[in-house]
Coordinates of C-alpha atoms in Angstrom, one line a residue:
M1 CA 0.0 0.0 0.1
S2 CA 2.8 2.4 0.9
G3 CA 6.2 2.9 -0.5
P4 CA 9.4 2.9 1.4
N5 CA 9.6 6.8 1.2
E6 CA 6.6 6.9 3.2
D7 CA 8.1 5.7 6.5
S8 CA 11.1 7.1 8.3
G9 CA 14.1 5.1 7.8
A10 CA 14.9 2.8 5.0
R11 CA 13.5 -0.4 4.9
P12 CA 16.3 -3.1 4.9
K13 CA 16.9 -5.1 1.9
S14 CA 16.6 -9.0 2.5
P15 CA 19.5 -11.2 1.9
E16 CA 18.0 -12.5 -1.2
A17 CA 17.6 -9.0 -2.8
T18 CA 21.2 -8.3 -2.7
P19 CA 23.0 -11.9 -3.1
A20 CA 26.3 -12.4 -1.3
R21 CA 28.9 -14.8 -2.2
R22 CA 28.0 -17.9 -0.3
E23 CA 28.5 -21.9 -0.4
P24 CA 26.4 -23.7 -2.8
V25 CA 23.4 -25.7 -1.4
P26 CA 24.5 -29.4 -1.4
V27 CA 23.1 -31.0 -4.6
L28 CA 21.8 -34.3 -3.2
P29 CA 19.2 -32.6 -1.0
L30 CA 17.9 -30.3 -3.9
L31 CA 17.9 -33.3 -6.3
R32 CA 15.7 -35.3 -3.7
R33 CA 13.3 -32.4 -3.3
L34 CA 12.9 -32.1 -7.0
V35 CA 12.1 -36.0 -7.1
Q36 CA 9.8 -35.8 -4.3
I37 CA 7.8 -33.0 -6.3
S38 CA 7.2 -35.4 -9.1
L39 CA 6.5 -38.6 -7.0
V40 CA 3.0 -37.9 -7.5
Y41 CA 3.0 -38.9 -10.9
W42 CA 4.8 -42.3 -9.8
T43 CA 2.8 -44.5 -11.9
Q44 CA 4.2 -42.8 -15.1
L45 CA 7.7 -43.1 -13.4
L46 CA 7.3 -46.7 -12.9
A47 CA 6.5 -47.1 -16.7
I48 CA 9.4 -45.2 -17.6
A49 CA 11.7 -47.3 -15.6
F50 CA 9.9 -50.4 -17.2
L51 CA 10.6 -49.2 -20.7
G52 CA 14.0 -48.2 -20.0
V53 CA 15.1 -51.6 -18.6
A54 CA 13.4 -53.1 -21.8
F55 CA 15.2 -50.8 -24.2
A56 CA 18.6 -51.6 -22.5
A57 CA 17.8 -55.3 -22.3
M58 CA 17.2 -55.4 -26.3
R59 CA 20.2 -53.3 -26.9
Y60 CA 22.7 -55.7 -25.3
L61 CA 20.7 -58.8 -26.7
R62 CA 21.5 -57.3 -30.0
A63 CA 25.1 -57.1 -29.0
W64 CA 25.3 -60.8 -27.6
L65 CA 23.9 -62.1 -30.7
I66 CA 27.4 -61.3 -32.3
Q67 CA 28.9 -64.2 -30.5
P68 CA 26.7 -67.1 -31.8
A69 CA 26.8 -65.5 -35.3
L70 CA 30.9 -65.6 -35.2
D71 CA 31.5 -68.5 -33.2
E72 CA 28.9 -70.8 -34.4
I73 CA 28.4 -69.8 -38.1
A74 CA 30.8 -67.5 -39.4
I75 CA 34.2 -68.9 -38.3
P76 CA 33.4 -72.5 -38.7
A77 CA 32.3 -71.9 -42.2
M78 CA 35.3 -70.5 -43.1
S79 CA 36.8 -73.8 -42.3
Q80 CA 34.5 -75.9 -44.5
A81 CA 35.0 -76.8 -47.9
A82 CA 34.0 -74.7 -50.7
G83 CA 30.5 -74.5 -51.8
A84 CA 29.2 -75.8 -48.2
D85 CA 26.2 -74.1 -46.9
P86 CA 27.2 -72.4 -43.5
L87 CA 23.5 -72.7 -42.3
D88 CA 24.1 -76.5 -42.1
L89 CA 26.7 -76.0 -39.3
I90 CA 24.0 -74.8 -36.8
D91 CA 20.9 -76.8 -35.3
P92 CA 17.7 -75.2 -37.0
D93 CA 15.9 -74.8 -33.8
R94 CA 19.0 -72.9 -32.6
L95 CA 18.8 -70.8 -35.8
V96 CA 15.1 -69.9 -35.4
M97 CA 15.8 -69.1 -31.7
L98 CA 18.3 -66.6 -32.8
G99 CA 16.6 -65.2 -35.3
G100 CA 13.4 -64.7 -33.2
L101 CA 15.6 -62.7 -30.6
L102 CA 16.9 -60.7 -33.5
V103 CA 13.3 -59.9 -34.5
M104 CA 12.5 -59.3 -30.9
T105 CA 15.2 -56.6 -30.6
L106 CA 13.7 -54.9 -33.7
I107 CA 10.0 -54.9 -32.2
V108 CA 10.4 -53.8 -28.7
S109 CA 13.4 -51.1 -28.9
P110 CA 11.4 -48.4 -30.9
P111 CA 8.3 -48.4 -28.9
A112 CA 10.2 -48.5 -25.6
M113 CA 12.2 -45.6 -26.6
V114 CA 9.2 -43.6 -27.8
G115 CA 7.1 -44.3 -24.8
R116 CA 10.1 -43.2 -22.4
M117 CA 10.8 -40.2 -23.9
Y118 CA 7.2 -39.1 -24.1
L119 CA 6.5 -39.9 -20.8
G120 CA 9.6 -38.3 -19.4
T121 CA 8.6 -34.9 -21.1
R122 CA 5.2 -35.3 -19.9
I123 CA 6.3 -35.7 -16.3
V124 CA 8.4 -32.6 -16.5
A125 CA 5.5 -30.6 -18.0
C126 CA 3.2 -31.7 -15.4
V127 CA 5.6 -30.8 -12.6
R128 CA 6.3 -27.4 -14.3
R129 CA 2.8 -26.7 -14.3
D130 CA 2.5 -27.6 -10.4
V131 CA 5.4 -25.6 -9.7
D132 CA 4.3 -22.4 -11.4
Q133 CA 1.2 -22.5 -9.7
L134 CA 3.0 -23.1 -6.3
V135 CA 5.2 -20.2 -7.0
A136 CA 2.3 -17.9 -7.6
R137 CA 0.5 -19.1 -4.4
R138 CA 3.6 -18.5 -2.5
L139 CA 4.0 -15.0 -3.9
L140 CA 0.4 -14.1 -3.1
H141 CA 0.6 -15.4 0.3
A142 CA 4.0 -14.2 1.3
P143 CA 4.0 -11.2 3.7
L144 CA 3.9 -7.7 2.4
Q145 CA 7.3 -6.8 4.0
R146 CA 9.1 -9.8 1.8
H147 CA 7.5 -7.9 -1.3
E148 CA 8.7 -4.6 -0.1
T149 CA 12.3 -5.6 0.7
Q150 CA 13.2 -8.1 -2.3
S151 CA 13.3 -6.8 -5.5
T152 CA 10.8 -7.6 -8.5
G153 CA 13.6 -8.7 -10.6
D154 CA 14.9 -11.4 -8.1
F155 CA 11.1 -12.6 -8.0
L156 CA 10.9 -12.8 -11.7
S157 CA 14.2 -14.4 -12.0
R158 CA 13.4 -17.1 -9.5
A159 CA 10.1 -17.7 -10.7
M160 CA 10.9 -18.0 -14.3
A161 CA 14.5 -18.5 -15.2
D162 CA 15.3 -20.6 -12.0
T163 CA 12.3 -22.5 -12.5
Q164 CA 13.0 -23.3 -16.0
L165 CA 16.6 -24.3 -14.9
A166 CA 15.1 -26.8 -12.1
M167 CA 12.9 -28.4 -14.6
R168 CA 15.7 -28.9 -16.9
T169 CA 17.4 -31.1 -14.1
L170 CA 14.1 -33.2 -14.2
D171 CA 14.2 -33.4 -17.9
V172 CA 17.6 -34.6 -18.0
L173 CA 17.2 -37.2 -15.0
Y174 CA 13.9 -38.7 -16.6
R175 CA 14.5 -38.4 -20.5
E176 CA 18.3 -39.2 -20.4
M177 CA 19.9 -40.1 -17.2
L178 CA 17.8 -42.9 -16.1
I179 CA 18.1 -44.8 -19.4
N180 CA 22.0 -44.1 -19.3
I181 CA 21.8 -45.6 -16.0
F182 CA 19.7 -48.8 -17.0
M183 CA 22.1 -49.0 -20.0
L184 CA 25.3 -48.7 -18.0
V185 CA 24.0 -51.3 -15.3
G186 CA 22.8 -53.7 -18.2
G187 CA 26.3 -53.4 -19.9
V188 CA 28.3 -54.0 -17.0
I189 CA 26.3 -57.2 -16.3
A190 CA 26.5 -58.1 -19.8
M191 CA 30.3 -57.5 -19.8
F192 CA 30.9 -59.7 -16.9
A193 CA 28.8 -62.3 -18.4
V194 CA 31.3 -62.6 -21.5
S195 CA 34.5 -61.9 -19.8
W196 CA 34.7 -61.2 -16.1
Q197 CA 38.7 -60.4 -16.6
L198 CA 38.1 -57.9 -19.4
A199 CA 35.1 -56.5 -17.4
S200 CA 37.3 -56.1 -14.3
I201 CA 39.9 -54.1 -16.0
S202 CA 37.4 -51.9 -17.7
L203 CA 36.1 -51.0 -14.2
I204 CA 39.5 -49.6 -12.9
T205 CA 38.6 -46.2 -14.5
I206 CA 35.5 -45.7 -12.4
I207 CA 37.5 -44.1 -9.6
P208 CA 39.4 -41.6 -11.5
L209 CA 36.1 -40.8 -13.6
A210 CA 34.2 -40.4 -10.2
L211 CA 36.9 -37.9 -8.8
L212 CA 37.1 -35.8 -12.1
L213 CA 33.1 -35.6 -12.3
R214 CA 33.1 -34.5 -8.4
Y215 CA 35.8 -32.0 -9.0
F216 CA 34.1 -30.2 -12.2
G217 CA 30.5 -30.7 -11.0
T218 CA 31.2 -28.6 -7.8
R219 CA 32.7 -25.9 -9.9
I220 CA 29.8 -26.0 -12.4
H221 CA 27.3 -25.7 -9.6
R222 CA 29.2 -22.9 -7.8
K223 CA 29.6 -20.9 -10.9
T224 CA 26.1 -21.3 -12.2
E225 CA 24.7 -20.2 -8.9
R226 CA 26.8 -16.9 -9.5
R227 CA 25.5 -16.8 -13.1
Q228 CA 21.8 -17.1 -12.0
E229 CA 22.4 -14.3 -9.2
S230 CA 23.9 -12.0 -12.2
Q231 CA 20.6 -12.9 -14.3
S232 CA 18.4 -11.8 -11.4
D233 CA 20.4 -8.5 -11.5
L234 CA 20.0 -8.2 -15.2
L235 CA 16.3 -8.7 -14.9
Q236 CA 16.0 -6.2 -12.0
R237 CA 17.7 -3.6 -14.2
L238 CA 15.3 -4.1 -17.0
V239 CA 12.5 -4.0 -14.6
S240 CA 13.8 -0.6 -13.5
L241 CA 14.3 0.6 -17.2
L242 CA 10.7 -0.1 -18.0
G243 CA 9.4 1.2 -14.9
G244 CA 11.1 4.7 -14.8
I245 CA 11.3 5.0 -18.8
K246 CA 9.4 8.4 -18.4
E247 CA 11.9 9.9 -15.9
I248 CA 15.0 8.5 -17.9
K249 CA 13.7 10.1 -20.8
V250 CA 13.1 13.4 -19.1
F251 CA 16.3 13.6 -17.5
R252 CA 18.0 12.4 -20.6
G253 CA 19.6 9.3 -18.9
Q254 CA 19.5 7.1 -21.7
D255 CA 23.2 6.8 -22.4
K256 CA 23.7 6.2 -18.7
E257 CA 21.3 3.5 -18.5
D258 CA 22.3 2.0 -21.5
A259 CA 25.9 1.8 -20.1
R260 CA 24.7 0.4 -16.8
F261 CA 22.6 -2.4 -18.6
A262 CA 25.7 -3.3 -20.9
E263 CA 27.6 -3.6 -17.6
E264 CA 25.2 -5.9 -16.3
T265 CA 25.1 -8.2 -19.6
N266 CA 28.7 -8.2 -19.5
R267 CA 29.0 -9.7 -16.0
Y268 CA 26.3 -12.2 -16.8
F269 CA 28.1 -13.3 -20.1
R270 CA 31.6 -13.6 -18.2
R271 CA 29.9 -15.9 -15.6
G272 CA 28.1 -17.8 -18.2
M273 CA 31.4 -18.7 -20.0
R274 CA 32.8 -19.7 -16.8
V275 CA 30.1 -22.5 -16.6
V276 CA 30.5 -23.3 -20.3
W277 CA 34.4 -23.8 -20.0
N278 CA 34.2 -26.1 -16.9
Q279 CA 31.6 -28.0 -18.7
V280 CA 33.6 -28.4 -22.0
L281 CA 36.9 -29.2 -19.9
A282 CA 34.9 -31.9 -18.0
K283 CA 33.7 -33.5 -21.1
G284 CA 37.1 -33.3 -22.8
T285 CA 38.9 -34.8 -19.9
T286 CA 36.3 -37.6 -19.5
E287 CA 36.4 -38.4 -23.0
A288 CA 40.1 -38.8 -23.1
L289 CA 40.0 -41.2 -20.2
N290 CA 37.2 -43.3 -21.8
Q291 CA 39.0 -43.5 -25.2
T292 CA 42.2 -44.6 -23.6
L293 CA 40.5 -47.2 -21.5
A294 CA 38.6 -48.8 -24.7
A295 CA 42.1 -49.1 -26.6
V296 CA 43.8 -50.8 -23.6
V297 CA 40.9 -53.1 -23.0
I298 CA 40.5 -53.9 -26.9
C299 CA 44.2 -54.5 -27.5
F300 CA 44.4 -56.7 -24.2
G301 CA 41.5 -58.8 -25.4
F302 CA 42.9 -59.3 -28.5
Y303 CA 46.1 -60.7 -27.2
C304 CA 44.2 -63.0 -24.9
A305 CA 42.2 -64.3 -27.8
L306 CA 45.2 -65.2 -30.0
H307 CA 46.9 -67.1 -27.1
G308 CA 43.9 -68.8 -26.0
L309 CA 43.8 -67.0 -22.7
F310 CA 40.7 -66.9 -20.2
D311 CA 38.8 -69.0 -22.7
L312 CA 38.4 -65.8 -24.7
T313 CA 37.5 -66.6 -28.4
I314 CA 37.0 -64.3 -31.3
G315 CA 33.2 -64.2 -31.1
K316 CA 33.6 -63.4 -27.2
L317 CA 35.9 -60.4 -28.0
A318 CA 33.7 -59.2 -30.6
T319 CA 30.6 -59.4 -28.5
F320 CA 32.7 -57.9 -25.6
G321 CA 33.6 -54.9 -27.9
A322 CA 30.2 -54.4 -29.0
I323 CA 29.1 -54.4 -25.7
M324 CA 31.7 -51.7 -24.5
M325 CA 31.0 -49.6 -27.3
T326 CA 27.3 -49.6 -26.6
V327 CA 28.2 -48.9 -22.6
Y328 CA 30.6 -46.1 -23.9
K329 CA 27.7 -44.1 -25.1
P330 CA 25.6 -44.1 -21.6
V331 CA 29.1 -43.4 -19.9
K332 CA 29.6 -40.3 -22.2
G333 CA 25.7 -39.5 -21.7
L334 CA 26.3 -39.8 -17.9
T335 CA 29.0 -37.5 -17.9
A336 CA 27.2 -34.8 -19.7
N337 CA 24.0 -35.5 -17.6
F338 CA 25.9 -35.2 -14.6
S339 CA 27.3 -31.7 -15.7
N340 CA 24.1 -30.6 -16.9
I341 CA 22.3 -31.5 -13.5
M342 CA 25.2 -29.8 -11.6
E343 CA 24.3 -26.7 -13.8
S344 CA 20.7 -26.9 -13.5
V345 CA 20.3 -28.0 -10.0
A346 CA 21.6 -24.5 -8.9
G347 CA 18.3 -23.2 -10.5
A348 CA 16.5 -25.6 -8.0
G349 CA 18.3 -24.1 -4.9
R350 CA 16.9 -20.6 -5.7
L351 CA 13.4 -21.9 -6.7
F352 CA 13.2 -23.5 -3.4
S353 CA 14.0 -20.7 -1.7
L354 CA 11.3 -18.8 -3.2
L355 CA 8.9 -21.9 -2.4
D356 CA 9.9 -21.8 1.3
L357 CA 8.9 -18.2 1.7
E358 CA 7.0 -17.7 4.9
D359 CA 3.2 -17.9 4.5
E360 CA 1.3 -14.9 6.1
R361 CA -1.6 -17.6 6.6
D362 CA 0.5 -19.5 9.1
D363 CA -0.1 -16.6 11.7
D364 CA -3.7 -17.5 11.4
L365 CA -3.4 -21.0 12.5
A366 CA -4.0 -20.4 16.3
V367 CA -6.3 -17.1 16.0
G368 CA -9.9 -16.5 16.8
A369 CA -12.9 -15.2 14.8
M370 CA -13.4 -11.2 14.0
P371 CA -15.9 -9.9 16.7
E372 CA -18.6 -7.7 15.9
F373 CA -17.0 -4.5 15.4
S374 CA -19.2 -2.2 17.8
K375 CA -17.0 0.0 19.8
S376 CA -13.5 1.1 19.1
I377 CA -10.2 0.6 17.4
R378 CA -7.2 1.0 19.9
F379 CA -3.5 1.7 19.3
R380 CA -1.9 0.8 22.6
D381 CA 1.6 2.0 23.0
V382 CA 2.7 0.8 19.9
D383 CA 6.3 0.4 18.8
F384 CA 7.3 -0.7 15.3
G385 CA 10.5 -1.0 13.4
Y386 CA 11.6 -2.9 10.2
D387 CA 14.8 -3.9 11.5
V388 CA 15.1 -3.2 15.2
R389 CA 18.4 -3.7 16.9
D390 CA 18.9 -2.9 20.6
G391 CA 16.1 -0.3 20.5
E392 CA 17.4 1.3 17.4
G393 CA 15.6 1.8 14.0
L394 CA 12.1 2.2 15.3
V395 CA 9.7 3.8 12.8
L396 CA 7.0 4.3 15.4
E397 CA 7.1 4.8 19.1
G398 CA 4.8 5.2 21.7
V399 CA 1.9 5.5 19.6
D400 CA -1.4 5.3 21.7
F401 CA -4.9 6.7 20.7
E402 CA -8.5 5.3 20.5
V403 CA -10.9 5.7 17.5
Q404 CA -14.5 5.4 18.3
K405 CA -16.6 3.4 15.7
G406 CA -18.0 5.8 13.0
E407 CA -15.5 8.5 13.4
F408 CA -13.6 10.1 10.6
V409 CA -10.1 10.4 11.5
A410 CA -7.2 12.2 9.4
I411 CA -3.5 11.4 9.7
V412 CA -1.3 14.1 8.5
G413 CA 2.7 14.8 9.0
R414 CA 5.6 15.4 6.9
T415 CA 6.8 12.9 4.5
G416 CA 8.7 10.0 6.1
S417 CA 7.1 10.5 9.5
G418 CA 5.5 7.1 9.6
K419 CA 1.8 7.7 8.7
S420 CA 1.3 4.8 6.0
T421 CA 3.2 2.5 8.4
L422 CA 0.6 3.2 11.1
L423 CA -2.0 2.0 8.5
D424 CA 0.0 -1.1 7.6
L425 CA -0.1 -1.9 11.2
L426 CA -3.9 -1.4 11.2
L427 CA -4.1 -3.7 8.3
R428 CA -2.0 -6.6 9.8
F429 CA 0.5 -6.2 7.1
Y430 CA 3.1 -6.1 10.1
K431 CA 2.9 -6.8 13.6
P432 CA 4.1 -4.1 16.3
T433 CA 7.4 -4.6 17.7
R434 CA 6.0 -3.6 21.2
G435 CA 2.4 -3.0 22.2
R436 CA -0.8 -4.0 20.4
V437 CA -3.5 -2.9 18.1
E438 CA -6.8 -3.8 19.2
I439 CA -10.5 -4.0 18.0
D440 CA -13.2 -3.9 20.6
G441 CA -10.5 -4.8 23.1
V442 CA -9.2 -7.8 21.1
D443 CA -5.6 -7.9 19.9
L444 CA -5.8 -7.6 16.2
A445 CA -3.1 -10.3 16.1
T446 CA -5.3 -12.9 17.4
I447 CA -8.1 -12.3 14.9
E448 CA -7.9 -14.1 11.5
R449 CA -6.6 -12.0 8.9
G450 CA -8.9 -12.8 6.3
A451 CA -12.0 -12.5 8.5
F452 CA -10.8 -9.0 9.5
L453 CA -10.0 -7.8 6.2
D454 CA -13.6 -8.6 5.1
H455 CA -14.5 -5.6 7.2
V456 CA -12.0 -3.1 5.5
A457 CA -11.5 -1.4 2.3
V458 CA -8.5 0.6 1.0
V459 CA -8.1 3.3 -1.5
A460 CA -3.9 3.6 -2.1
Q461 CA -2.0 6.5 -3.3
E462 CA -1.2 4.5 -6.5
P463 CA -4.4 2.8 -7.6
F464 CA -4.0 -0.5 -9.1
L465 CA -6.3 -1.7 -11.9
F466 CA -6.4 -5.1 -13.5
D467 CA -6.1 -5.8 -17.2
E468 CA -9.9 -6.4 -17.3
T469 CA -13.0 -4.1 -17.8
I470 CA -14.1 -1.2 -15.7
L471 CA -17.0 -3.3 -14.6
E472 CA -14.8 -6.1 -13.3
N473 CA -12.3 -3.9 -11.6
I474 CA -15.2 -2.2 -9.7
R475 CA -16.6 -5.6 -8.7
Y476 CA -13.1 -7.1 -7.7
G477 CA -14.0 -7.1 -4.0
R478 CA -17.5 -8.0 -4.4
P479 CA -17.9 -10.7 -7.2
D480 CA -21.5 -11.1 -6.6
A481 CA -22.3 -7.5 -6.8
T482 CA -25.1 -6.5 -9.1
R483 CA -24.8 -4.1 -12.1
E484 CA -27.2 -1.6 -10.1
E485 CA -24.9 -1.7 -7.1
I486 CA -21.7 -1.3 -9.3
E487 CA -23.3 2.0 -11.1
R488 CA -24.1 3.3 -7.8
A489 CA -20.8 2.9 -6.3
A490 CA -19.4 4.5 -9.6
R491 CA -21.8 7.7 -9.0
V492 CA -20.5 8.1 -5.3
A493 CA -16.9 8.0 -6.6
S494 CA -17.7 10.4 -9.5
A495 CA -16.5 7.8 -11.9
D496 CA -20.0 7.3 -13.6
G497 CA -19.7 10.2 -15.8
F498 CA -16.3 9.6 -17.5
I499 CA -17.2 5.8 -17.7
M500 CA -20.0 6.5 -19.8
E501 CA -17.9 8.4 -22.2
Q502 CA -15.7 5.4 -22.8
P503 CA -16.4 3.5 -26.0
Q504 CA -17.9 0.6 -24.5
G505 CA -18.8 2.1 -21.1
Y506 CA -18.6 -0.2 -18.0
E507 CA -17.4 -2.9 -20.5
T508 CA -14.4 -0.8 -21.5
S509 CA -10.9 -2.6 -21.1
V510 CA -8.4 -0.3 -18.9
G511 CA -5.4 -2.0 -20.3
E512 CA -2.4 -3.2 -18.5
F513 CA -2.3 -1.8 -15.0
G514 CA -5.2 0.8 -16.1
G515 CA -2.9 2.4 -18.6
Q516 CA -5.8 3.4 -20.9
L517 CA -7.1 5.8 -18.1
S518 CA -5.6 9.0 -16.5
H519 CA -4.4 8.7 -13.1
G520 CA -7.5 10.7 -11.8
Q521 CA -9.7 8.2 -13.3
R522 CA -8.1 5.2 -12.0
Q523 CA -8.2 6.8 -8.6
R524 CA -11.9 7.1 -8.7
I525 CA -12.3 3.4 -10.0
A526 CA -10.3 2.5 -6.9
I527 CA -12.7 4.5 -4.8
A528 CA -15.7 3.0 -6.4
R529 CA -14.2 -0.4 -5.6
A530 CA -13.6 0.3 -1.9
M531 CA -17.6 2.1 -1.9
L532 CA -18.8 -1.1 -3.4
A533 CA -17.3 -3.3 -0.6
D534 CA -19.2 -1.4 1.7
P535 CA -16.8 -1.8 4.6
D536 CA -16.7 -1.1 8.3
I537 CA -13.6 0.5 8.2
L538 CA -12.4 2.7 5.2
I539 CA -9.1 3.9 4.6
F540 CA -7.7 6.6 2.1
D541 CA -4.0 6.5 1.7
E542 CA -3.4 9.9 -0.3
A543 CA -6.4 8.6 -2.6
T544 CA -7.4 12.2 -3.1
S545 CA -4.0 13.6 -4.3
A546 CA -4.9 13.5 -8.1
L547 CA -8.7 14.5 -8.2
D548 CA -9.7 17.9 -9.6
T549 CA -11.7 20.3 -7.4
M550 CA -15.2 18.8 -8.4
T551 CA -14.5 15.1 -8.0
E552 CA -12.8 15.9 -4.5
R553 CA -15.8 17.6 -3.2
A554 CA -18.0 14.9 -4.4
V555 CA -15.6 12.1 -2.6
Q556 CA -15.7 14.4 0.5
E557 CA -19.6 14.4 0.4
A558 CA -19.4 10.5 0.3
I559 CA -17.1 10.5 3.3
N560 CA -19.3 12.6 5.3
A561 CA -22.5 10.8 4.2
S562 CA -20.5 7.5 5.8
R563 CA -20.1 9.2 9.4
G564 CA -21.9 6.9 11.7
Q565 CA -22.0 4.2 9.3
R566 CA -18.3 3.2 9.1
T567 CA -14.9 4.3 10.5
V568 CA -12.8 6.3 8.1
F569 CA -9.1 7.0 8.0
V570 CA -7.6 9.3 5.8
V571 CA -4.0 9.7 5.3
A572 CA -3.4 13.2 3.3
H573 CA -1.0 15.8 2.4
R574 CA -3.5 17.7 0.7
L575 CA -5.1 19.1 3.8
S576 CA -8.2 20.6 2.2
T577 CA -9.7 17.2 2.3
I578 CA -9.5 16.7 5.9
R579 CA -10.8 19.7 7.5
S580 CA -14.0 18.4 8.4
A581 CA -12.4 15.3 10.2
D582 CA -13.7 14.5 13.6
R583 CA -10.1 14.3 14.7
I584 CA -6.8 14.9 13.2
L585 CA -3.8 13.0 14.3
V586 CA -0.3 14.8 13.5
V587 CA 2.3 12.5 13.1
E588 CA 6.1 13.7 13.8
G589 CA 9.1 11.5 13.9
G590 CA 7.1 8.4 14.6
R591 CA 5.0 9.9 17.4
I592 CA 1.8 11.4 17.7
A593 CA 2.5 14.9 18.0
E594 CA -0.8 16.6 17.9
S595 CA -4.3 15.6 18.1
G596 CA -7.6 17.2 18.0
S597 CA -10.1 18.7 15.2
H598 CA -9.0 21.2 12.6
D599 CA -10.2 24.4 14.8
A600 CA -8.5 23.2 17.9
L601 CA -5.1 22.4 16.3
M602 CA -5.1 25.6 14.3
A603 CA -5.6 27.5 17.6
Q604 CA -2.7 25.8 19.0
D605 CA 0.0 27.4 16.7
G606 CA 1.9 24.3 16.3
L607 CA 2.8 21.8 13.7
Y608 CA -0.4 21.4 12.1
R609 CA -1.0 25.0 11.6
N610 CA 2.6 25.1 10.0
L611 CA 1.5 22.3 7.7
V612 CA -1.9 24.1 6.7
E613 CA -0.4 27.4 6.1
A614 CA 2.7 25.9 3.8
S615 CA 0.0 23.7 2.0
D616 CA -2.0 27.1 1.3
R617 CA 1.0 28.8 0.2
S618 CA 1.6 26.0 -2.4

């Protein structure tokens, strides 16, 4: 509702808003949380596993068929007399069996591959949908203070770029890594079945390979986290450019902002290339290790076959070589998968920090119902600060006053005195550091927030409109309101006249953020929305600052007509709107400096009188 400039003292930035260098979050817990999110689709995961096992089995069955083809048919045929039929050397039943196995590999492999790839992609898409919904829910229910202290760019980066990166982890895991693991395990079993001696030699490289992957994986993960932080800064800079484009043009700051944006893009580029360099280096190193191993094993196996060692025949060696070449692909794939996961899981860490935001609804778990508002609202010796340490940093101090139901109370003071912060406490956006806010003697902190806000309506200094029709914007707080009630609220806010001048009247779209309307028109629609809610407590936070004199008078009449029916709080710089208030509270330095009616405060020759005279001169 209020911006930081309305409070005395700057609101502290959260650690997430200004990222500092830190150790990366361990990868395994992040992977575990990602997998847990997707376990709701466990039946499809089981199907992926089944299809992966079937695909791997068919690939190694095809490789195994090389041995009988060589040892039982090809090599014996070479020693037979010319013109002999090689098929006579093998039992017909054996030949039918081998042919049937070959046909089976051709029939099973393609559907198994298509099925597992489709299901892997589908699971990731489903999880992305679920995460997007969860992110929106977390942002909507995060405490207001979190939104005011964390940059929009950082929120957007985590909600979009980091979510996409986290989903890439699942995509790699389910579409590629699982099948590579099945292929590797199946290949190791097949190699031991053919020759345990050659298989044992092949496995020697697991230790150096694991050490290499761990070394490069840690570097990739750490540098990816820094790249994502830089991407967040880049997005925040872009948000600032778009949000302040008018001021940038007025003060001719295009070249300055262009240079700043270029600096951010260069930083993002440098950090991104560090990730790429470590990925390439990891791939090249493991490739060299695997190629060297393959050459050593094949040479050794050929030597053993020629000298009759380990009962190794040419057919077995050829089969082992085919299996090893088949295993080489998943090993190479796992290396790439590991590198990609170490990069992508950095996004998961930043995503989970967003999903782990505190939920303001948690405060309502042990609170009671809203009492029937019939007496008063009381601030009882309230202190408040955004970041209080040893009594320092208070924005409000010793605030103590009581407002009777039906009163019209104005709150005035210089910029930064704490006026809007006081209203934020009333709306339960924040809790007092000390003291309590009461309604009919009940501590507001013990009342369910939603039940309390059902009795409140706010018209903010900067009205927010949704990209919908005027009708829907006015009806936002009361979806069941009739057309007649909406038009009556618009007339009270002096909005009906300009609405009927629009091309489609109440059905006219206001555009993004209400950009098709003037600031004053947006404010009158916001006032109509508040009036339609018919609240017990009506709050205007600088809501009349952009209204013309005639509309201001109409709104003033509406406020006066509400006396005795609803309690009205008005924060105002434009003091002409509050002279008829039942009571005026003058806030100075976070304290209530003066209190009384307009006439009484003018007679005191104090701060209020100085503010009025300064306002009249302007």
